[in-house]
Coordinates of C-alpha atoms and ligand atoms in Angstrom, one line a residue:
M41 CA 160.9 67.2 124.2
N42 CA 163.0 64.8 122.3
E43 CA 166.1 63.0 123.4
S44 CA 168.5 65.6 122.2
Q45 CA 166.6 68.5 123.8
K46 CA 166.6 67.0 127.3
V47 CA 168.7 68.8 129.8
S48 CA 171.3 66.5 130.9
F49 CA 174.2 67.3 133.2
T50 CA 177.3 66.0 131.7
T51 CA 180.6 65.9 133.7
Q52 CA 181.6 69.0 131.8
N53 CA 178.5 70.9 132.8
K54 CA 178.9 69.8 136.4
L55 CA 182.5 71.0 136.4
I56 CA 181.4 74.4 134.9
I57 CA 178.7 74.8 137.6
F58 CA 181.1 73.7 140.3
G59 CA 183.7 76.3 139.0
L60 CA 181.1 79.0 139.0
V61 CA 179.9 78.3 142.6
L62 CA 183.4 78.0 143.8
S63 CA 184.5 81.2 142.2
T64 CA 181.4 82.9 143.6
F65 CA 182.4 81.8 147.1
V66 CA 186.0 82.9 146.6
I67 CA 185.0 86.4 145.3
M68 CA 182.4 86.7 148.1
A69 CA 185.0 85.8 150.7
I70 CA 187.4 88.3 149.3
A71 CA 184.7 91.0 149.2
V72 CA 183.6 90.3 152.8
F73 CA 187.3 90.4 154.0
A74 CA 187.9 93.7 152.1
T75 CA 184.7 95.3 153.5
V76 CA 185.5 94.3 157.1
N77 CA 189.1 95.6 156.7
I78 CA 188.0 98.9 155.2
Q79 CA 185.3 99.3 158.0
R80 CA 187.9 98.7 160.7
N81 CA 190.3 101.2 159.2
L82 CA 187.5 103.7 158.8
N83 CA 186.4 103.3 162.4
E84 CA 189.9 103.8 163.6
S85 CA 190.3 107.0 161.5
Y86 CA 186.8 108.2 162.7
Q87 CA 187.8 107.6 166.3
N88 CA 191.0 109.6 165.7
F89 CA 189.0 112.3 164.0
G90 CA 186.7 112.6 167.2
Q91 CA 189.8 112.6 169.3
V92 CA 191.3 115.5 167.4
I93 CA 188.1 117.5 167.5
S94 CA 187.6 117.0 171.2
K95 CA 191.2 117.9 171.9
V96 CA 191.1 121.0 169.8
L97 CA 187.8 122.0 171.5
A98 CA 189.3 121.4 174.9
I99 CA 192.3 123.6 174.2
E100 CA 190.3 126.4 172.5
S101 CA 187.6 126.3 175.2
V102 CA 190.2 126.8 178.0
E103 CA 191.7 129.7 176.1
I104 CA 188.6 131.6 175.3
T105 CA 186.9 131.2 178.7
K106 CA 190.0 132.2 180.7
G107 CA 189.0 134.6 183.4
T108 CA 185.3 134.1 182.9
S109 CA 182.7 132.4 184.9
G110 CA 179.1 131.6 185.1
D111 CA 176.8 132.7 182.3
V112 CA 179.6 134.5 180.5
T113 CA 181.6 131.2 180.2
R114 CA 178.4 129.4 179.0
K115 CA 177.7 132.1 176.5
I116 CA 181.3 132.0 175.1
L117 CA 181.2 128.1 174.9
K118 CA 177.8 128.2 173.2
S119 CA 178.8 130.6 170.4
H120 CA 182.1 128.6 169.9
S121 CA 180.3 125.2 169.9
D122 CA 177.5 126.5 167.5
S123 CA 180.1 127.7 165.0
I124 CA 181.8 124.3 165.1
L125 CA 178.5 122.4 164.8
K126 CA 177.4 124.5 161.8
S127 CA 180.5 123.4 159.9
H128 CA 180.4 119.7 161.0
N129 CA 177.1 117.9 160.5
D130 CA 178.7 114.7 161.6
I131 CA 179.1 116.1 165.2
V132 CA 175.8 115.3 167.1
F133 CA 176.6 117.1 170.4
I134 CA 179.3 118.9 172.3
E135 CA 179.3 118.6 176.1
F136 CA 181.4 120.6 178.6
R137 CA 181.7 119.4 182.2
D138 CA 183.7 120.9 185.2
N139 CA 186.3 118.8 187.0
N140 CA 183.6 117.7 189.4
G141 CA 181.6 116.2 186.6
G142 CA 179.0 119.0 186.7
L143 CA 177.5 120.0 183.3
I144 CA 178.7 123.4 182.2
Y145 CA 177.1 123.5 178.8
K146 CA 175.8 121.0 176.3
T147 CA 174.7 121.7 172.8
L148 CA 173.0 119.5 170.1
N149 CA 173.5 119.9 166.4
K150 CA 170.3 121.2 165.0
N151 CA 171.2 119.9 161.5
R152 CA 171.7 116.3 162.7
D153 CA 169.7 113.5 161.5
K154 CA 167.3 113.0 164.3
S155 CA 167.1 109.3 163.9
T156 CA 170.8 108.8 164.3
I157 CA 172.1 108.0 167.7
P158 CA 175.7 109.0 168.3
S159 CA 177.8 106.0 167.6
I160 CA 181.0 107.4 169.0
S161 CA 181.6 109.8 171.8
V162 CA 185.1 111.0 172.6
S163 CA 186.2 113.0 175.7
S164 CA 189.3 115.1 176.2
P165 CA 190.4 116.9 179.5
M166 CA 190.5 120.7 179.6
T167 CA 193.8 121.7 181.1
D168 CA 195.0 125.2 181.9
I169 CA 198.4 125.2 180.2
S170 CA 199.9 128.0 182.4
S171 CA 198.9 126.5 185.8
G172 CA 198.6 122.9 184.6
A173 CA 195.3 122.7 186.5
N174 CA 192.5 120.4 185.2
I175 CA 189.4 122.5 184.9
G176 CA 187.0 120.0 183.3
S177 CA 186.4 117.9 180.2
V178 CA 184.9 118.2 176.7
T179 CA 182.9 115.3 175.1
V180 CA 182.2 115.3 171.4
G181 CA 179.5 112.9 170.1
L182 CA 179.9 111.8 166.5
S183 CA 177.0 110.4 164.4
G184 CA 179.1 108.0 162.4
A185 CA 177.0 108.9 159.3
V186 CA 180.1 109.5 157.1
T187 CA 181.6 106.1 158.0
G188 CA 178.2 104.5 157.5
K189 CA 177.9 106.1 154.1
I190 CA 181.5 105.2 153.1
S191 CA 181.1 101.6 154.2
S192 CA 177.7 101.2 152.4
T193 CA 179.2 102.9 149.3
T194 CA 182.2 100.5 149.6
R195 CA 179.8 97.5 150.0
A196 CA 177.8 98.6 147.0
S197 CA 180.9 99.2 144.9
I198 CA 182.3 95.8 145.9
L199 CA 178.9 94.1 145.1
F200 CA 178.8 95.9 141.8
V201 CA 182.3 94.9 141.0
F202 CA 181.5 91.4 142.2
I203 CA 178.5 91.1 140.0
I204 CA 180.3 92.5 137.0
V205 CA 183.3 90.1 137.5
W206 CA 180.9 87.2 138.0
L207 CA 178.9 88.0 134.9
V208 CA 182.1 88.4 132.9
F209 CA 183.4 85.2 134.3
A210 CA 180.2 83.3 133.6
F211 CA 180.1 84.8 130.1
V212 CA 183.6 83.8 129.4
I213 CA 182.9 80.3 130.6
L214 CA 179.8 80.1 128.5
I215 CA 181.5 81.4 125.4
N216 CA 184.3 79.0 125.9
T217 CA 181.9 76.1 126.4
Y218 CA 179.9 77.2 123.3
L219 CA 183.1 77.4 121.2
I220 CA 184.3 74.0 122.4
T221 CA 180.9 72.4 121.9
R222 CA 180.5 74.1 118.5
E223 CA 183.7 72.4 117.3
L224 CA 182.5 69.2 118.8
R225 CA 179.2 69.7 117.0
I226 CA 181.0 70.2 113.7
L227 CA 183.0 67.0 114.4
R228 CA 179.8 65.1 115.4
D229 CA 178.0 66.1 112.2
G230 CA 181.0 65.0 110.2
V231 CA 181.0 61.6 112.0
K232 CA 177.3 61.2 111.4
K233 CA 177.7 61.9 107.7
I234 CA 180.5 59.4 107.4
S235 CA 178.5 56.8 109.3
S236 CA 175.6 57.3 106.9
G237 CA 178.0 56.5 104.0
A238 CA 178.9 60.0 102.8
F239 CA 182.5 59.2 102.5
G240 CA 184.6 62.1 101.4
Y241 CA 182.6 64.6 103.5
K242 CA 184.8 67.5 104.6
I243 CA 184.4 69.5 107.8
V244 CA 185.4 73.2 107.9
G245 CA 186.0 75.2 111.1
K246 CA 186.5 78.9 111.1
D247 CA 188.6 80.5 113.9
V248 CA 189.4 77.2 115.6
S249 CA 192.4 76.5 117.7
E250 CA 195.5 74.9 116.2
E251 CA 194.8 71.5 117.9
V252 CA 191.2 71.5 116.8
Q253 CA 192.3 72.4 113.2
E254 CA 194.7 69.4 113.3
L255 CA 191.9 67.2 114.5
F256 CA 189.7 68.5 111.6
N257 CA 192.5 67.9 109.1
A258 CA 193.0 64.3 110.4
F259 CA 189.2 63.8 110.1
N260 CA 189.1 65.1 106.5
D261 CA 192.1 63.0 105.6
M262 CA 190.4 59.9 107.0
S263 CA 187.2 60.8 105.1
L264 CA 189.1 61.1 101.8
R265 CA 190.8 57.8 102.3
L266 CA 187.5 56.2 103.1
S267 CA 186.0 57.6 99.9
L268 CA 188.9 56.3 97.8
Y269 CA 188.7 52.9 99.5
D270 CA 184.9 53.0 98.9
E271 CA 185.3 53.9 95.2
K272 CA 187.9 51.1 94.8
N273 CA 185.6 48.7 96.6
I274 CA 182.6 49.7 94.5
E275 CA 184.6 49.2 91.4
E276 CA 185.8 45.8 92.5
L277 CA 182.3 44.9 93.6
T278 CA 180.8 46.1 90.3
L279 CA 183.4 44.1 88.4
E280 CA 182.7 41.0 90.5
R281 CA 179.0 41.6 90.0
N282 CA 179.4 42.1 86.3
K283 CA 181.5 38.9 86.1
L284 CA 178.9 37.0 88.0
E285 CA 176.1 38.4 85.9
A286 CA 178.0 37.5 82.7
V287 CA 178.5 34.0 84.0
L288 CA 174.8 33.8 85.0
M289 CA 173.7 35.2 81.6
S290 CA 175.9 32.8 79.7
I291 CA 174.7 29.7 81.5
A292 CA 172.8 27.5 79.1
N293 CA 170.1 26.8 81.7
G294 CA 167.6 29.3 83.0
V295 CA 168.4 30.7 86.4
V296 CA 165.9 32.5 88.7
V297 CA 167.2 34.0 91.9
C298 CA 164.6 34.7 94.7
D299 CA 165.1 36.3 98.1
E300 CA 163.8 34.8 101.3
N301 CA 160.5 36.6 100.8
D302 CA 160.1 34.9 97.4
K303 CA 160.8 38.1 95.4
V304 CA 162.6 37.5 92.1
V305 CA 165.8 39.5 92.4
L306 CA 167.6 38.2 89.3
L307 CA 166.9 36.0 86.3
N308 CA 169.0 35.3 83.2
N309 CA 167.9 35.7 79.6
H310 CA 167.6 32.0 79.2
A311 CA 165.1 31.8 82.1
K312 CA 163.1 34.7 80.5
E313 CA 163.1 32.7 77.2
L314 CA 162.0 29.4 78.9
L315 CA 159.3 31.1 80.9
E316 CA 158.1 33.1 77.9
L317 CA 158.6 36.4 79.6
D318 CA 158.8 39.9 78.1
G319 CA 161.7 42.0 79.5
D320 CA 161.9 42.3 83.3
Q321 CA 158.2 41.3 83.7
L322 CA 158.9 38.9 86.6
L323 CA 161.6 40.9 88.3
N324 CA 160.8 42.2 91.8
T325 CA 157.5 40.2 91.9
D326 CA 156.6 37.2 94.0
I327 CA 157.5 34.0 92.2
H328 CA 154.3 32.4 93.4
N329 CA 152.4 34.7 91.0
Y330 CA 154.1 33.3 87.8
V331 CA 151.6 31.9 85.5
D332 CA 152.3 30.1 82.2
T333 CA 150.6 30.8 78.9
Q334 CA 147.7 28.6 79.9
G335 CA 147.3 30.6 83.1
D336 CA 148.5 27.9 85.5
Y337 CA 150.5 28.7 88.6
C338 CA 153.6 26.6 87.9
F339 CA 155.8 27.2 90.9
S340 CA 153.4 28.2 93.7
D341 CA 152.7 24.8 95.2
K342 CA 156.3 23.5 94.9
I343 CA 157.7 26.7 96.4
D344 CA 155.4 26.2 99.4
E345 CA 156.5 22.6 99.7
Y346 CA 160.1 23.7 99.6
K347 CA 159.6 26.3 102.2
K348 CA 158.2 23.8 104.6
L349 CA 161.5 21.9 104.6
S350 CA 164.1 22.4 107.3
L351 CA 167.3 24.2 106.4
E352 CA 169.2 20.8 106.5
E353 CA 166.7 19.2 104.2
K354 CA 166.8 22.1 101.8
S355 CA 170.6 21.9 101.6
S356 CA 170.9 18.2 101.4
K357 CA 168.4 17.5 98.7
P358 CA 167.3 20.1 96.3
V359 CA 163.6 20.0 95.4
E360 CA 163.1 18.8 91.8
F361 CA 160.0 18.9 89.7
N362 CA 158.9 19.4 86.1
I363 CA 156.7 22.2 84.8
S364 CA 155.3 22.4 81.3
T365 CA 155.1 25.8 79.7
D366 CA 153.8 26.3 76.2
G367 CA 154.6 22.8 75.0
R368 CA 158.0 22.7 76.7
I369 CA 158.9 20.6 79.6
L370 CA 161.2 22.4 82.1
K371 CA 163.0 20.5 84.8
S372 CA 163.1 22.9 87.8
I373 CA 165.5 22.5 90.7
I374 CA 165.2 24.6 93.8
S375 CA 168.2 24.9 96.0
P376 CA 168.9 27.2 98.9
M377 CA 171.3 30.2 98.8
F378 CA 173.5 31.3 101.7
S379 CA 175.5 34.4 102.4
R380 CA 179.2 34.3 103.3
N381 CA 178.2 34.2 107.0
K382 CA 176.1 31.1 106.2
D383 CA 172.9 33.0 106.7
Y384 CA 170.0 31.8 104.5
V385 CA 169.2 34.5 102.0
G386 CA 166.9 32.9 99.5
Y387 CA 166.9 30.3 96.8
I388 CA 167.8 29.6 93.2
I389 CA 165.6 27.9 90.7
V390 CA 167.5 26.3 87.8
L391 CA 165.4 25.6 84.8
I392 CA 166.5 23.0 82.3
D393 CA 164.7 22.4 79.1
V394 CA 164.1 18.7 79.0
T395 CA 161.6 18.7 76.2
R396 CA 163.9 16.8 73.9
E397 CA 165.1 14.4 76.5
T398 CA 161.5 13.6 77.6
E399 CA 160.6 13.2 73.9
M400 CA 163.6 10.9 73.4
D401 CA 162.7 8.9 76.5
N402 CA 159.2 8.5 75.2
M403 CA 160.5 7.6 71.7
K404 CA 163.0 5.1 73.2
S405 CA 160.3 3.3 75.1
Q406 CA 158.1 3.4 72.0
F407 CA 161.1 2.0 70.1
I408 CA 161.6 -0.8 72.5
S409 CA 157.9 -1.7 72.4
N410 CA 157.9 -1.5 68.6
V411 CA 161.1 -3.6 68.2
S412 CA 159.7 -6.2 70.6
H413 CA 156.4 -6.2 68.6
E414 CA 158.2 -6.3 65.3
L415 CA 160.4 -9.2 66.5
R416 CA 157.6 -11.1 68.0
T417 CA 155.4 -11.0 64.9
P418 CA 157.9 -12.6 62.4
V419 CA 159.1 -15.0 65.1
T420 CA 155.6 -16.2 65.8
V421 CA 154.9 -16.5 62.1
L422 CA 158.1 -18.4 61.6
R423 CA 157.4 -20.7 64.6
S424 CA 153.9 -21.6 63.4
Y425 CA 154.9 -22.1 59.8
I426 CA 157.9 -24.3 60.7
D427 CA 155.8 -26.2 63.2
T428 CA 153.1 -26.8 60.6
L429 CA 155.6 -27.9 58.0
Y430 CA 157.5 -30.1 60.5
N431 CA 154.4 -31.9 61.7
Y432 CA 152.1 -31.9 58.7
G433 CA 154.5 -31.1 55.8
N434 CA 153.8 -34.5 54.1
D435 CA 150.0 -33.7 54.0
F436 CA 150.6 -30.6 51.7
D437 CA 151.4 -30.6 48.1
I438 CA 154.6 -29.2 46.8
E439 CA 153.0 -25.9 45.8
T440 CA 151.6 -25.2 49.3
Q441 CA 155.0 -26.2 50.8
K442 CA 156.7 -23.7 48.4
E443 CA 154.2 -21.0 49.5
F444 CA 155.0 -21.7 53.2
I445 CA 158.7 -21.5 52.5
G446 CA 158.2 -18.2 50.6
T447 CA 156.4 -16.7 53.6
L448 CA 159.2 -18.0 55.9
N449 CA 161.7 -16.3 53.6
T450 CA 159.8 -13.0 53.6
E451 CA 159.7 -13.0 57.4
I452 CA 163.3 -13.9 57.7
V453 CA 164.2 -11.0 55.3
R454 CA 162.2 -8.6 57.5
L455 CA 163.8 -9.9 60.6
N456 CA 167.2 -9.6 58.9
Q457 CA 166.4 -6.1 57.8
M458 CA 165.4 -5.1 61.4
V459 CA 168.4 -6.6 63.0
N460 CA 170.6 -4.9 60.4
D461 CA 169.0 -1.6 61.1
I462 CA 169.6 -1.9 64.8
L463 CA 173.2 -3.0 64.2
D464 CA 173.8 -0.2 61.7
F465 CA 172.3 2.3 64.1
S466 CA 174.9 1.5 66.8
R467 CA 177.7 1.4 64.2
L468 CA 176.8 4.5 62.2
D469 CA 175.9 6.5 65.3
S470 CA 179.3 6.0 66.7
N471 CA 182.2 8.2 65.5
A472 CA 184.0 5.2 63.9
K473 CA 184.9 5.9 60.3
I474 CA 183.5 3.7 57.6
E475 CA 185.6 2.5 54.7
K476 CA 185.0 4.2 51.3
S477 CA 186.0 3.2 47.8
E478 CA 185.4 4.6 44.3
T479 CA 182.0 3.4 43.3
D480 CA 179.8 3.5 40.2
I481 CA 176.7 4.8 41.9
S482 CA 174.5 4.1 38.8
Q483 CA 175.3 0.4 39.1
L484 CA 174.5 0.6 42.9
V485 CA 171.1 2.1 42.1
D486 CA 170.4 -0.8 39.7
A487 CA 171.4 -3.4 42.3
C488 CA 169.1 -1.9 44.9
V489 CA 166.2 -1.7 42.6
S490 CA 166.6 -5.4 41.8
Q491 CA 166.9 -6.2 45.5
V492 CA 163.4 -4.9 46.1
Q493 CA 161.8 -6.7 43.1
V494 CA 160.2 -9.3 45.4
L495 CA 158.6 -6.6 47.5
L496 CA 157.5 -4.7 44.4
K497 CA 155.8 -7.8 43.1
E498 CA 154.0 -8.3 46.5
H499 CA 152.5 -4.8 46.3
N500 CA 151.9 -4.8 42.6
L501 CA 154.2 -1.9 42.1
K502 CA 156.6 -0.8 39.4
I503 CA 159.7 1.2 39.5
E504 CA 160.6 3.8 36.8
L505 CA 164.2 4.5 36.7
E506 CA 165.6 7.9 35.3
K507 CA 169.4 8.0 35.3
D508 CA 171.7 10.7 33.9
D509 CA 174.5 9.4 31.8
N510 CA 178.2 9.8 32.7
I511 CA 177.7 10.1 36.5
P512 CA 181.2 10.3 37.9
L513 CA 182.6 7.7 40.3
L514 CA 182.0 8.6 43.9
M515 CA 184.0 7.9 47.1
I516 CA 181.4 6.0 49.2
N517 CA 180.8 3.0 51.3
Y518 CA 178.9 0.7 49.0
D519 CA 176.9 -1.2 51.6
A520 CA 175.9 1.9 53.7
I521 CA 174.7 3.9 50.6
S522 CA 172.8 0.7 49.4
R523 CA 171.0 0.3 52.7
A524 CA 170.1 4.1 52.6
L525 CA 168.6 3.7 49.2
I526 CA 166.8 0.5 50.1
N527 CA 165.3 2.3 53.1
Y528 CA 163.9 4.9 50.9
L529 CA 162.7 2.3 48.4
S530 CA 161.1 0.0 51.0
N531 CA 159.3 3.0 52.7
A532 CA 158.0 4.1 49.3
I533 CA 156.8 0.5 48.7
K534 CA 155.2 0.5 52.1
Y535 CA 153.2 3.7 51.6
A536 CA 152.6 3.7 47.8
P537 CA 149.1 2.7 46.7
Q538 CA 148.7 -0.7 45.0
D539 CA 149.5 -0.7 41.2
S540 CA 151.2 2.6 41.3
V541 CA 154.6 3.5 40.0
I542 CA 157.6 4.5 42.1
T543 CA 160.0 6.8 40.4
V544 CA 163.8 6.6 41.1
K545 CA 166.0 9.4 39.7
L546 CA 169.8 9.6 39.6
F547 CA 171.2 12.9 38.3
K548 CA 174.2 15.3 38.6
E549 CA 173.9 18.9 39.8
P550 CA 176.9 20.4 38.1
E551 CA 176.7 23.9 39.6
K552 CA 176.6 22.3 43.1
N553 CA 179.1 19.5 42.3
L554 CA 176.6 17.0 43.7
V555 CA 175.1 13.7 42.6
T556 CA 171.5 13.3 43.8
I557 CA 169.2 10.3 44.1
T558 CA 165.4 10.7 44.7
V559 CA 162.6 8.2 45.3
H560 CA 159.1 9.3 44.6
D561 CA 155.8 7.6 45.5
D562 CA 152.2 8.7 45.2
G563 CA 151.4 7.4 48.7
I564 CA 149.9 8.9 51.8
G565 CA 152.4 11.7 52.0
I566 CA 153.7 13.5 55.1
A567 CA 152.3 16.7 56.7
P568 CA 154.9 19.6 56.6
E569 CA 155.3 19.7 60.4
F570 CA 156.8 16.1 60.3
H571 CA 159.2 16.7 57.4
K572 CA 162.2 17.4 59.7
K573 CA 161.2 15.1 62.5
V574 CA 160.9 11.9 60.4
F575 CA 164.8 11.9 60.2
E576 CA 165.2 12.0 64.0
R577 CA 166.1 8.9 66.0
F578 CA 163.2 6.6 66.8
Y579 CA 160.7 9.1 65.4
R580 CA 157.6 7.6 63.9
I581 CA 154.4 9.2 62.7
E582 CA 151.7 7.3 64.4
N583 CA 148.3 8.3 63.4
D584 CA 145.3 7.1 61.5
T585 CA 147.1 7.3 58.1
H586 CA 150.5 6.0 59.2
T587 CA 149.5 2.7 60.6
V588 CA 152.5 0.6 59.4
K589 CA 154.7 -0.5 62.3
G590 CA 158.4 0.1 62.4
T591 CA 161.3 1.1 64.7
G592 CA 161.6 4.7 63.6
L593 CA 165.3 4.1 62.8
G594 CA 165.3 3.8 59.0
L595 CA 165.3 7.5 58.0
H596 CA 167.7 8.4 60.9
L597 CA 170.1 5.8 59.5
V598 CA 169.8 7.3 56.0
K599 CA 170.5 10.8 57.5
T600 CA 173.5 9.5 59.5
T601 CA 175.0 7.7 56.6
I602 CA 174.6 10.6 54.2
E603 CA 175.3 13.6 56.3
K604 CA 177.7 12.3 59.0
H605 CA 179.7 9.8 56.9
H606 CA 179.4 11.1 53.4
Y607 CA 179.2 14.9 53.9
G608 CA 176.0 15.1 51.8
N609 CA 172.4 16.0 52.8
V610 CA 169.0 14.4 52.9
F611 CA 165.7 16.0 52.1
V612 CA 162.0 15.3 51.7
K613 CA 159.3 17.0 49.6
S614 CA 155.9 15.7 50.5
Q615 CA 152.3 16.7 50.7
L616 CA 149.7 14.8 52.7
N617 CA 147.8 12.4 50.6
K618 CA 149.7 13.4 47.5
G619 CA 152.9 11.5 47.8
S620 CA 156.4 12.0 48.9
T621 CA 159.8 12.5 47.3
F622 CA 162.7 11.4 49.5
G623 CA 166.2 12.1 48.3
F624 CA 169.9 12.5 49.2
S625 CA 172.8 14.3 47.5
L626 CA 176.4 13.2 47.7
P627 CA 179.4 15.5 47.0
I628 CA 181.4 14.5 44.0
D629 CA 184.7 15.5 45.6
I630 CA 184.9 14.6 49.3
S631 CA 188.6 15.4 49.8
E632 CA 187.8 18.8 51.2
F633 CA 185.6 17.2 53.9
E634 CA 187.8 14.3 54.9
G635 CA 189.3 14.7 58.3
E636 CA 186.2 16.2 59.9
N637 CA 183.5 14.1 61.3
K638 CA 180.1 15.6 61.6
D639 CA 178.1 14.9 64.7
L640 CA 174.4 14.5 64.2
V641 CA 171.6 14.7 66.7
Ligands
LIG859 P1 160.3 3.0 60.3 O1 161.5 2.2 60.1 O2 159.6 2.8 61.6 O3 159.4 3.0 59.1 P2 161.5 5.4 59.3 O4 162.5 6.2 60.0 O5 161.8 4.7 58.1 O6 160.8 4.5 60.4 O7 160.3 6.4 59.0 C1 159.9 7.3 59.9 C2 158.4 7.7 59.7 O8 158.3 8.4 58.4 C3 157.5 6.6 59.7 O9 156.7 6.6 60.8 C4 156.6 6.8 58.4 O10 155.3 7.1 58.9 C5 157.2 8.0 57.7 N1 157.5 7.8 56.3 C6 158.7 7.3 55.8 N2 158.7 7.2 54.5 C7 157.5 7.6 54.1 C8 156.8 7.7 52.8 N3 157.4 7.4 51.7 N4 155.5 8.1 52.8 C9 154.9 8.4 53.9 N5 155.4 8.3 55.2 C10 156.7 7.9 55.3

């Protein structure tokens, strides 16, 4: 038996039972009172009936026995009594006595019920009316069977009526109770539906009272309002959620939201991209199980570490660590998530792609080490050469001294070049505009070529110059473009094989409205994957073939000069071990670009 089936006596049930018991007592009391009353009246009437019979008998007996005596009198009384007894079964006996109390005659009713004892006996005197003399008495014994029958019939009828009334009463109470509880049940079912979230549920009651109908109407009205409120709320919540999702999706960093059981409940597209996921692969799974393309569990240990922290520690200092997935370095920050009631509901992992920053950091430290090395070498050479010349200069002939001074000069030129590069880098990388003037680019190319003559001689190299005629004047910064070209030239000289020829071309691309300069060498060349990278800040190819030291700034400065400050573009065509062609193009008319300042990475 479950809870709802248990018989429980509510106050209402108790009241109904009390009402039934009370009404039973009241009806019983009324029935007993009525029976007793009827019985009393019946007994009185019966007594009167006996009185009447005995009186009539007394009068008749005196009349019919007048002038007789002895056996004759007894005979007359016998026949008269018998005739009366025959017609009245209720009379048990008739007894005649003389005025001395002596028995004259007594007769018993043969039809009487032998078991009945006369319940009433009534006597009347026999008086001779003419003389007024008392000649005896007549006693009539009555069985009381009729009154007994009447009272038992009355009792039975009252009991019957009582039972019927009680049953009807109980039935009415039960029906009434059922009807009331039926309405309550309908109401209870409705309330249950509402509490389970079925807003808008309607209750219908057939043949219910007006008050109950009003109650039902009020309930339905409330239900409708709740459903409207709910719909509005859902709309607002959906809108809020959509907004939040839109914000989450548009965040540039990856965001992974986990519940307190480490189940991934939300992640934005960027996170999917960074973690190399297809679709909703990670959704609804344990974040511990995430493995990168190499099959490593990236988050598992850190999540466990984070979960060991107290809530205060979690909130005050988010856990930060780096993971590497498929060549990318992702900075991951785990911070706790709280509900409005400040309950802990899970955590958020923010993923930031720091591959570039990490590379940049590495490149910067590489740059610093390169610069220090590059500075130390010429400074050491300078110191030792100057020291030798200062202390032992007189011991050397003039030719040797000249050679010493030549080496000093070369080192100073290198030093100067490097310092200029570093200074140019900070100047050109800033957004400050550089001055431009109309320049004959052909003359600029000639000047640059003659500047590197010393270096060419050192490496036994030659330059072949191919220039278009009538190249228009260009609006450029003479020094910046010269340095860019010298960078290309000195790189070509660095990497070109001894005794080879470096080709420099200057030509106009009429259909594109550009003037282009290229520098070609037959040197070690560059593998295709480095073509873009060689123009990045501090980037240097450092492997077995590229052993020449440098700062990694030269080509970045060319790119900045050409693209950011002169609205042109740089390019490289190169094949490993087959040589390289570095070049840049400058727009003939820069007026359409002036005003905007391109930002380069
Ligand atoms: P650095 O000043 O250190 O030489 P650059 O920016 O000028 O730096 O060059 C970047 C990288 O490009 C260098 O590491 C070098 O290996 C490569 N490079 C530049 N020019 C050439 C070339 N003509 N042939 C082969 N490699 C080159």
